[in-house]
Coordinates of C-alpha atoms in Angstrom, one line a residue:
X30 CA -25.4 61.9 26.0
X31 CA -22.7 61.0 23.4
X32 CA -20.4 58.5 24.8
X33 CA -16.9 59.6 25.8
X34 CA -15.5 56.1 26.0
X35 CA -13.2 54.6 23.4
X36 CA -14.6 51.9 21.3
X37 CA -13.0 48.6 21.2
X38 CA -12.9 46.0 18.4
X39 CA -14.7 43.0 19.7
X40 CA -13.1 39.6 19.2
X41 CA -14.9 37.3 16.8
X42 CA -14.8 34.3 19.0
X43 CA -15.8 34.0 22.7
X44 CA -13.2 32.9 25.2
X45 CA -13.6 29.8 27.3
X46 CA -15.7 30.5 30.4
X47 CA -13.9 30.6 33.7
X48 CA -15.2 28.0 36.1
X49 CA -17.0 29.3 39.2
X50 CA -15.5 28.4 42.6
X51 CA -19.0 28.2 44.1
X52 CA -18.8 24.4 44.5
X53 CA -15.5 24.2 46.3
X54 CA -16.5 27.2 48.6
X55 CA -19.8 25.5 49.6
X56 CA -18.0 22.2 50.1
X57 CA -15.5 24.0 52.5
X58 CA -18.3 25.6 54.4
X59 CA -20.2 22.3 54.9
X60 CA -16.9 20.6 55.8
X61 CA -16.5 23.1 58.6
X62 CA -20.0 22.4 59.9
X63 CA -19.2 18.7 59.8
X64 CA -16.1 19.3 61.8
X65 CA -18.2 21.2 64.4
X66 CA -20.6 18.2 64.7
X67 CA -17.6 15.9 65.0
X68 CA -16.2 18.0 67.8
X69 CA -19.5 17.7 69.7
X70 CA -19.8 14.0 69.0
X71 CA -16.3 13.1 70.3
X72 CA -16.7 15.2 73.4
X73 CA -20.2 13.9 74.3
X74 CA -20.4 10.8 76.5
X75 CA -23.6 8.9 77.3
X76 CA -26.7 11.1 77.5
X77 CA -29.0 10.3 80.4
X78 CA -32.4 11.7 81.2
X79 CA -34.5 14.5 79.7
X80 CA -32.1 17.2 81.1
X81 CA -29.2 15.5 79.4
X82 CA -30.9 15.2 76.0
X83 CA -32.1 18.9 76.2
X84 CA -28.7 20.2 77.2
X85 CA -26.9 18.1 74.6
X86 CA -29.2 19.3 71.8
X87 CA -28.7 22.9 73.1
X88 CA -24.9 22.5 73.0
X89 CA -24.8 21.3 69.4
X90 CA -27.2 24.0 68.3
X91 CA -24.9 26.6 70.1
X92 CA -21.8 25.2 68.4
X93 CA -23.3 25.3 65.0
X94 CA -24.8 28.8 65.7
X95 CA -21.3 30.0 66.6
X96 CA -19.8 28.5 63.4
X97 CA -22.7 30.0 61.3
X98 CA -22.0 33.5 62.9
X99 CA -18.4 33.3 61.6
X100 CA -19.6 32.2 58.2
X101 CA -22.1 35.1 58.1
X102 CA -19.4 37.6 58.8
X103 CA -17.1 36.0 56.2
X104 CA -19.8 36.2 53.5
X105 CA -20.2 39.9 54.4
X106 CA -16.4 40.6 54.1
X107 CA -16.6 41.3 50.3
X108 CA -13.8 38.9 49.4
X109 CA -13.0 39.4 45.7
X110 CA -13.0 35.6 45.1
X111 CA -16.6 35.5 46.2
X112 CA -17.8 38.9 44.9
X113 CA -16.2 38.7 41.4
X114 CA -16.0 35.0 40.7
X115 CA -19.2 33.7 42.3
X116 CA -21.2 36.9 42.1
X117 CA -22.4 39.4 44.7
X118 CA -26.1 38.4 44.3
X119 CA -25.3 34.7 44.8
X120 CA -23.2 35.4 47.9
X121 CA -26.0 37.6 49.2
X122 CA -28.5 34.7 48.8
X123 CA -26.1 32.5 50.7
X124 CA -25.8 35.1 53.4
X125 CA -29.6 35.4 53.7
X126 CA -30.1 31.7 53.9
X127 CA -27.3 31.3 56.4
X128 CA -28.8 34.1 58.4
X129 CA -32.1 32.2 58.6
X130 CA -30.3 29.1 59.8
X131 CA -28.3 31.1 62.3
X132 CA -31.4 32.7 63.9
X133 CA -33.1 29.3 64.0
X134 CA -30.1 27.7 65.7
X135 CA -29.8 30.6 68.1
X136 CA -33.5 30.1 69.2
X137 CA -32.9 26.4 69.5
X138 CA -29.8 26.9 71.6
X139 CA -31.3 29.4 74.0
X140 CA -34.6 27.4 74.5
X141 CA -33.0 24.0 74.7
X142 CA -30.2 25.0 77.1
X143 CA -32.6 26.8 79.4
X144 CA -35.0 23.9 79.4
X145 CA -32.2 21.5 80.1
X146 CA -30.8 23.5 82.9
X147 CA -34.2 24.1 84.4
X148 CA -34.9 20.3 84.3
X149 CA -31.6 19.6 85.9
X150 CA -32.0 22.1 88.7
X151 CA -35.7 21.4 89.0
X152 CA -36.4 25.2 88.8
X153 CA -38.8 27.3 86.7
X154 CA -37.7 28.4 83.3
X155 CA -37.9 32.1 84.3
X156 CA -35.7 31.5 87.4
X157 CA -33.2 29.6 85.3
X158 CA -33.0 32.3 82.6
X159 CA -32.4 35.0 85.2
X160 CA -29.7 32.9 86.9
X161 CA -27.9 32.1 83.6
X162 CA -27.9 35.7 82.5
X163 CA -26.8 37.3 85.8
X164 CA -24.5 34.7 87.3
X165 CA -22.8 32.8 84.5
X166 CA -19.5 34.3 83.1
X167 CA -19.8 36.4 79.9
X168 CA -23.5 35.9 79.7
X169 CA -24.5 39.6 80.1
X170 CA -22.5 40.4 76.9
X171 CA -23.9 37.3 75.2
X172 CA -27.4 38.3 76.0
X173 CA -26.9 41.7 74.5
X174 CA -25.4 40.0 71.4
X175 CA -28.4 37.7 71.2
X176 CA -30.8 40.6 71.3
X177 CA -28.9 42.4 68.6
X178 CA -28.9 39.3 66.4
X179 CA -32.7 38.9 66.8
X180 CA -33.1 42.6 65.8
X181 CA -31.0 42.1 62.7
X182 CA -33.0 39.0 61.9
X183 CA -36.3 40.9 62.2
X184 CA -35.0 43.8 60.1
X185 CA -33.9 41.3 57.4
X186 CA -37.2 39.6 57.2
X187 CA -38.8 40.2 53.8
X188 CA -42.0 41.7 55.2
X189 CA -40.0 44.3 57.2
X190 CA -37.3 44.9 54.6
X191 CA -39.8 46.0 52.0
X192 CA -41.2 48.6 54.4
X193 CA -38.0 50.2 55.4
X194 CA -35.3 52.2 53.6
X195 CA -32.1 50.7 52.3
X196 CA -30.2 52.9 54.7
X197 CA -32.0 51.5 57.7
X198 CA -31.5 47.9 56.6
X199 CA -27.8 48.6 55.9
X200 CA -27.0 50.1 59.2
X201 CA -29.0 47.6 61.3
X202 CA -27.2 44.9 59.4
X203 CA -23.8 46.2 60.4
X204 CA -24.7 45.5 64.0
X205 CA -24.0 41.9 63.3
X206 CA -20.4 42.6 63.9
X207 CA -21.2 43.9 67.4
X208 CA -23.4 40.9 68.1
X209 CA -20.7 38.4 67.1
X210 CA -18.1 40.3 69.2
X211 CA -20.3 40.3 72.3
X212 CA -21.2 36.6 72.0
X213 CA -17.7 35.2 71.4
X214 CA -16.6 35.2 75.0
X215 CA -19.3 33.0 76.4
X216 CA -18.6 30.3 73.7
X217 CA -15.2 29.6 75.2
X218 CA -16.0 30.4 78.8
X219 CA -19.1 28.1 79.0
X220 CA -18.5 25.7 76.1
X221 CA -17.7 22.2 77.4
X222 CA -16.2 21.3 74.0
X223 CA -13.5 23.9 74.5
X224 CA -12.6 23.6 78.2
X225 CA -9.4 21.6 78.4
X226 CA -9.3 21.1 74.6
X227 CA -6.4 23.3 73.4
X228 CA -6.7 22.3 69.8
X229 CA -10.4 23.0 69.6
X230 CA -9.9 26.3 71.3
X231 CA -7.1 27.3 69.0
X232 CA -9.1 26.3 65.9
X233 CA -12.1 28.4 67.1
X234 CA -9.8 31.4 67.7
X235 CA -8.2 30.9 64.2
X236 CA -11.7 30.8 62.6
X237 CA -12.9 34.0 64.2
X238 CA -9.6 35.9 63.9
X239 CA -9.3 34.8 60.2
X240 CA -12.8 36.1 59.5
X241 CA -12.0 39.4 61.4
X242 CA -8.8 39.7 59.2
X243 CA -10.9 39.4 56.0
X244 CA -13.3 42.1 57.2
X245 CA -10.5 44.4 58.3
X246 CA -8.7 44.1 55.0
X247 CA -11.5 43.9 52.4
X248 CA -14.1 46.2 54.1
X249 CA -11.8 48.8 55.6
X250 CA -8.1 48.8 54.5
X251 CA -8.6 48.0 50.8
X252 CA -11.3 50.7 50.2
X253 CA -9.2 53.2 52.0
X254 CA -6.2 52.3 49.8
X255 CA -8.4 52.5 46.7
X256 CA -9.8 55.9 47.4
X257 CA -6.6 57.5 48.5
X258 CA -4.8 56.2 45.4
X259 CA -7.4 57.0 42.8
X260 CA -9.0 60.2 44.3
X261 CA -12.4 60.0 42.7
X262 CA -14.5 63.1 42.0
X263 CA -17.7 63.8 40.0
X264 CA -16.8 65.3 36.6
X265 CA -20.3 65.8 35.2
X266 CA -23.9 64.8 35.4
X267 CA -26.1 64.2 32.3
X268 CA -29.8 63.6 31.9
X269 CA -30.4 60.4 29.8
X270 CA -34.2 59.9 30.1
X271 CA -37.0 61.0 32.4
X272 CA -35.7 60.4 35.9
X273 CA -32.5 58.8 34.6
X274 CA -29.1 60.5 35.0
X275 CA -25.5 59.5 34.1
X276 CA -22.7 60.5 36.5
X277 CA -19.2 60.6 35.0
X278 CA -16.5 60.1 37.7
X279 CA -12.9 61.1 37.1
X280 CA -9.8 59.9 38.9
X281 CA -6.2 58.7 38.6
X282 CA -5.0 55.5 37.1
X283 CA -8.5 54.0 37.1
X284 CA -7.4 51.2 34.8
X285 CA -5.5 49.8 37.8
X286 CA -8.7 49.1 39.6
X287 CA -9.3 46.1 37.5
X288 CA -12.9 47.1 36.8
X289 CA -14.7 45.4 33.8
X290 CA -17.8 45.8 31.8
X291 CA -20.8 44.4 33.7
X292 CA -19.4 45.0 37.1
X293 CA -20.5 47.5 39.8
X294 CA -19.2 49.6 42.6
X295 CA -20.7 50.6 45.9
X296 CA -20.8 54.4 45.7
X297 CA -20.8 57.0 48.4
X298 CA -21.1 60.6 47.3
X299 CA -19.6 63.0 49.9
X300 CA -21.9 65.8 49.3
X301 CA -25.6 66.9 49.1
X302 CA -26.3 64.9 52.3
X303 CA -25.5 61.6 50.5
X304 CA -22.4 60.6 52.4
X305 CA -24.2 58.3 54.9
X306 CA -25.4 55.9 52.2
X307 CA -23.4 53.4 50.2
X308 CA -25.4 52.2 47.2
X309 CA -24.5 49.7 44.4
X310 CA -24.6 51.1 40.8
X311 CA -23.3 49.3 37.7
X312 CA -20.9 50.9 35.3
X313 CA -22.8 51.9 32.2
X314 CA -19.8 52.1 30.0
X315 CA -16.5 50.3 29.8
X316 CA -14.0 51.8 32.3
X317 CA -11.3 54.1 31.0
X318 CA -7.9 55.1 32.4
X319 CA -9.3 58.3 33.7
X320 CA -13.1 58.0 33.7
X321 CA -15.9 55.8 35.1
X322 CA -19.6 56.2 34.4
X323 CA -22.7 55.1 36.1
X324 CA -26.3 55.6 35.1
X325 CA -29.0 55.9 37.8
X326 CA -32.8 55.9 37.8
X327 CA -34.5 57.9 40.5
X328 CA -36.2 55.1 42.6
X329 CA -35.5 56.4 46.1
X330 CA -34.1 59.3 48.1
X331 CA -30.5 58.5 47.3
X332 CA -30.9 57.8 43.6
X333 CA -33.1 60.9 43.2
X334 CA -30.4 63.1 44.7
X335 CA -27.8 61.9 42.1
X336 CA -29.2 64.4 39.7
X337 CA -28.2 67.2 42.1
X338 CA -24.5 66.2 42.3
X339 CA -22.1 69.0 41.4
X340 CA -18.8 68.7 39.5
X341 CA -16.0 68.3 42.0
X342 CA -18.0 66.4 44.6
X343 CA -15.7 63.8 46.2
X344 CA -16.6 60.2 45.7
X345 CA -15.9 57.1 47.9
X346 CA -16.2 53.9 46.0
X347 CA -15.8 50.2 46.9
X348 CA -15.2 47.5 44.4
X349 CA -15.3 46.4 41.6
X350 CA -17.8 43.7 42.4
X351 CA -20.0 41.3 40.4
X352 CA -19.5 38.4 38.0
X353 CA -21.8 39.5 35.1
X354 CA -18.8 39.7 32.8
X355 CA -17.5 38.1 29.6
X356 CA -15.9 35.4 31.9
X357 CA -19.3 33.7 32.0
X358 CA -19.5 33.5 28.2
X359 CA -19.4 29.9 26.7
X360 CA -20.7 30.6 23.2
X361 CA -19.7 32.9 20.3
X362 CA -23.4 34.0 20.3
X363 CA -24.8 36.2 23.1
X364 CA -28.2 37.7 23.8
X365 CA -28.5 40.5 26.3
X366 CA -31.9 41.3 27.7
X367 CA -32.4 44.4 29.8
X368 CA -35.4 46.0 31.4
X369 CA -35.6 49.6 32.7
X370 CA -32.4 50.7 34.5
X371 CA -31.0 47.2 34.0
X372 CA -29.7 48.6 30.7
X373 CA -26.7 50.0 32.5
X374 CA -24.4 46.9 32.7
X375 CA -25.9 45.6 29.5
X376 CA -24.8 48.7 27.7
X377 CA -21.2 48.2 28.8
X378 CA -21.3 44.5 27.8
X379 CA -22.9 45.4 24.5
X380 CA -19.8 47.3 23.6
X381 CA -17.2 44.8 24.8
X382 CA -18.7 41.3 24.8
X383 CA -16.9 39.2 22.1
X384 CA -18.7 37.4 19.2
X385 CA -22.2 37.8 17.8
X386 CA -24.2 40.0 20.2
X387 CA -27.9 41.0 20.2
X388 CA -29.4 43.3 22.7
X389 CA -33.2 43.3 23.6
X390 CA -34.2 46.4 25.5
X391 CA -37.5 46.4 27.4
X392 CA -39.0 49.8 28.3
X393 CA -42.5 51.4 28.6
X394 CA -42.1 54.0 25.8
X395 CA -39.4 55.3 23.4
X396 CA -38.9 58.3 25.7
X397 CA -37.8 55.9 28.5
X398 CA -35.0 54.3 26.4
X399 CA -32.0 55.6 28.3
X400 CA -28.7 55.5 26.4
X401 CA -30.6 54.6 23.2
X402 CA -28.3 56.8 20.9
X403 CA -25.2 55.1 22.3
X404 CA -26.7 51.6 21.7
X405 CA -27.5 52.4 18.1
X406 CA -24.0 53.7 17.5
X407 CA -22.4 50.6 19.1
X408 CA -24.7 48.4 17.0
X409 CA -23.5 50.1 13.8
X410 CA -19.8 50.1 14.4
X411 CA -19.6 46.5 15.6
X412 CA -22.3 45.0 13.4
X413 CA -24.5 44.0 16.3
X414 CA -28.3 44.2 16.7
X415 CA -30.4 46.1 19.1
X416 CA -34.1 45.4 19.4
X417 CA -36.7 47.2 21.5
X418 CA -39.7 45.8 23.3
X419 CA -42.0 48.7 24.0
X420 CA -45.5 48.9 25.3
X421 CA -48.3 49.1 22.7
X422 CA -50.5 52.2 22.2
X423 CA -53.0 50.6 24.6
X424 CA -50.3 50.3 27.3
X425 CA -50.1 46.6 27.0
X426 CA -46.6 45.1 27.6
X427 CA -45.1 42.8 25.0
X428 CA -44.3 39.4 26.6
X429 CA -41.0 37.8 26.1
X430 CA -42.3 34.2 26.0
X431 CA -40.5 31.1 25.1
X432 CA -42.5 30.9 21.8
X433 CA -41.7 34.6 20.9
X434 CA -38.0 34.2 21.8
X435 CA -37.6 31.0 19.7
X436 CA -39.4 32.7 16.8
X437 CA -36.9 35.6 16.9
X438 CA -33.9 33.4 17.7
X439 CA -34.4 29.9 16.2
X440 CA -31.0 28.7 17.6
X441 CA -31.6 30.3 21.0
X442 CA -30.4 27.1 22.8
X443 CA -26.8 27.8 21.7
X444 CA -26.8 31.4 23.0
X445 CA -25.4 32.8 26.2
X446 CA -28.2 34.9 27.7
X447 CA -27.4 37.8 30.0
X448 CA -30.4 39.3 32.0
X449 CA -30.6 42.5 34.0
X450 CA -33.8 44.1 35.3
X451 CA -36.3 44.1 38.1
X452 CA -36.4 40.9 40.1
X453 CA -39.9 39.8 38.9
X454 CA -39.0 40.4 35.3
X455 CA -35.7 38.4 35.6
X456 CA -37.5 35.5 37.3
X457 CA -40.2 35.3 34.7
X458 CA -37.7 35.6 31.9
X459 CA -35.5 32.8 33.3
X460 CA -38.5 30.4 33.3
X461 CA -39.3 31.3 29.7
X462 CA -35.7 30.8 28.6
X463 CA -35.6 27.4 30.3
X464 CA -38.9 26.5 28.5
X465 CA -37.2 27.7 25.3
X466 CA -34.4 25.2 25.7
X467 CA -31.6 27.4 27.0
X468 CA -29.5 25.4 29.5
X469 CA -29.2 26.8 33.0
X470 CA -25.4 27.2 32.7
X471 CA -26.0 29.7 29.8
X472 CA -28.4 32.0 31.6
X473 CA -26.5 34.7 33.4
X474 CA -28.2 37.1 35.9
X475 CA -27.1 39.3 38.7
X476 CA -29.7 40.9 41.0
X477 CA -29.3 43.9 43.2
X478 CA -32.2 42.8 45.5
X479 CA -30.0 43.1 48.6

């Protein structure tokens, strides 16, 4: 497909990189956890006997679990500061790690509290569990929320996630909201740290209501506003390579979205039975005032159905998201390395990234080089380089080793390196780049392994 996007003159010198707010955000999250521990510490007197120790440990585990639940939902709220400045992939990793901590704290809370109560009442664990669930205020709802959280945790486990569809994982994950809502009441009704403590109670309400406001605004109201304002529809669909199709989307005042080369949207096509799925796809060309373009490889049911989209199909988009932009650039020299469909954000960056830019495109065969004609045209008009790493005639893959990279780019250590491709490819390439002397701060990668 011949590009329909205006070409821009790339600046000769790279701008100074914007500093990521990841450090301050993490510090704020840990400070909140420390405040929760301080609340428990100041409200806990002397601990006596086995029952006291078990109950006390269960209380702090429950408080931290409640705080972690709020953090989980906040990380899912798609706040632009997190999604665009820190990066959706990094926030997703934080969310996954926090999810594991949350489930562990939940297990500890349930087990320790029941053991402590059973020891205090000198009753069996089963009898105590039935009594707590049926007789304590807000506990039926909290039990339902606990079951839902366990289900979400199981569905998010790597062994399960790789055997289920993205759609199943996505909708099960949304149940986290219901679990947190159902569990909130018992925290205040039964939490000794809140009974009679107006400030602590107000702070807990502020935490949860603040997170709920973020979700309401950024996950519901902002997408509704975006789509009502820009009225996106499919303009055309074009075949780029075997199983690879570009979708051109038209709309009104698209430049006001603030989208940039290297970013992605979550797309929902309201036709062909695809409206139930929201999937992240990168822009494969710089955004224009009236057009956006994505390029999709048929890897699943949703992506395979993209080729069947008809002009005029309505589109629901959320975004833009992602931090794989020129804001990360620290050097006037940049190396873009793409594998497979990872070429999509790299193609957009190849056109717009300032300075001296080289693109390395890894594919199996020449026939699999999607957007190859556009890359060659961009290389000519901006004086950049595009190199191809294709399988040999015997099918053997060329390896991008530290030695090979240094031989091709003797001053590789001064480059900014942008990577996009399958997770295993990116992981191996990162290690080779580090061995080649490229500092970690100059290796930029964004993964869609949600």
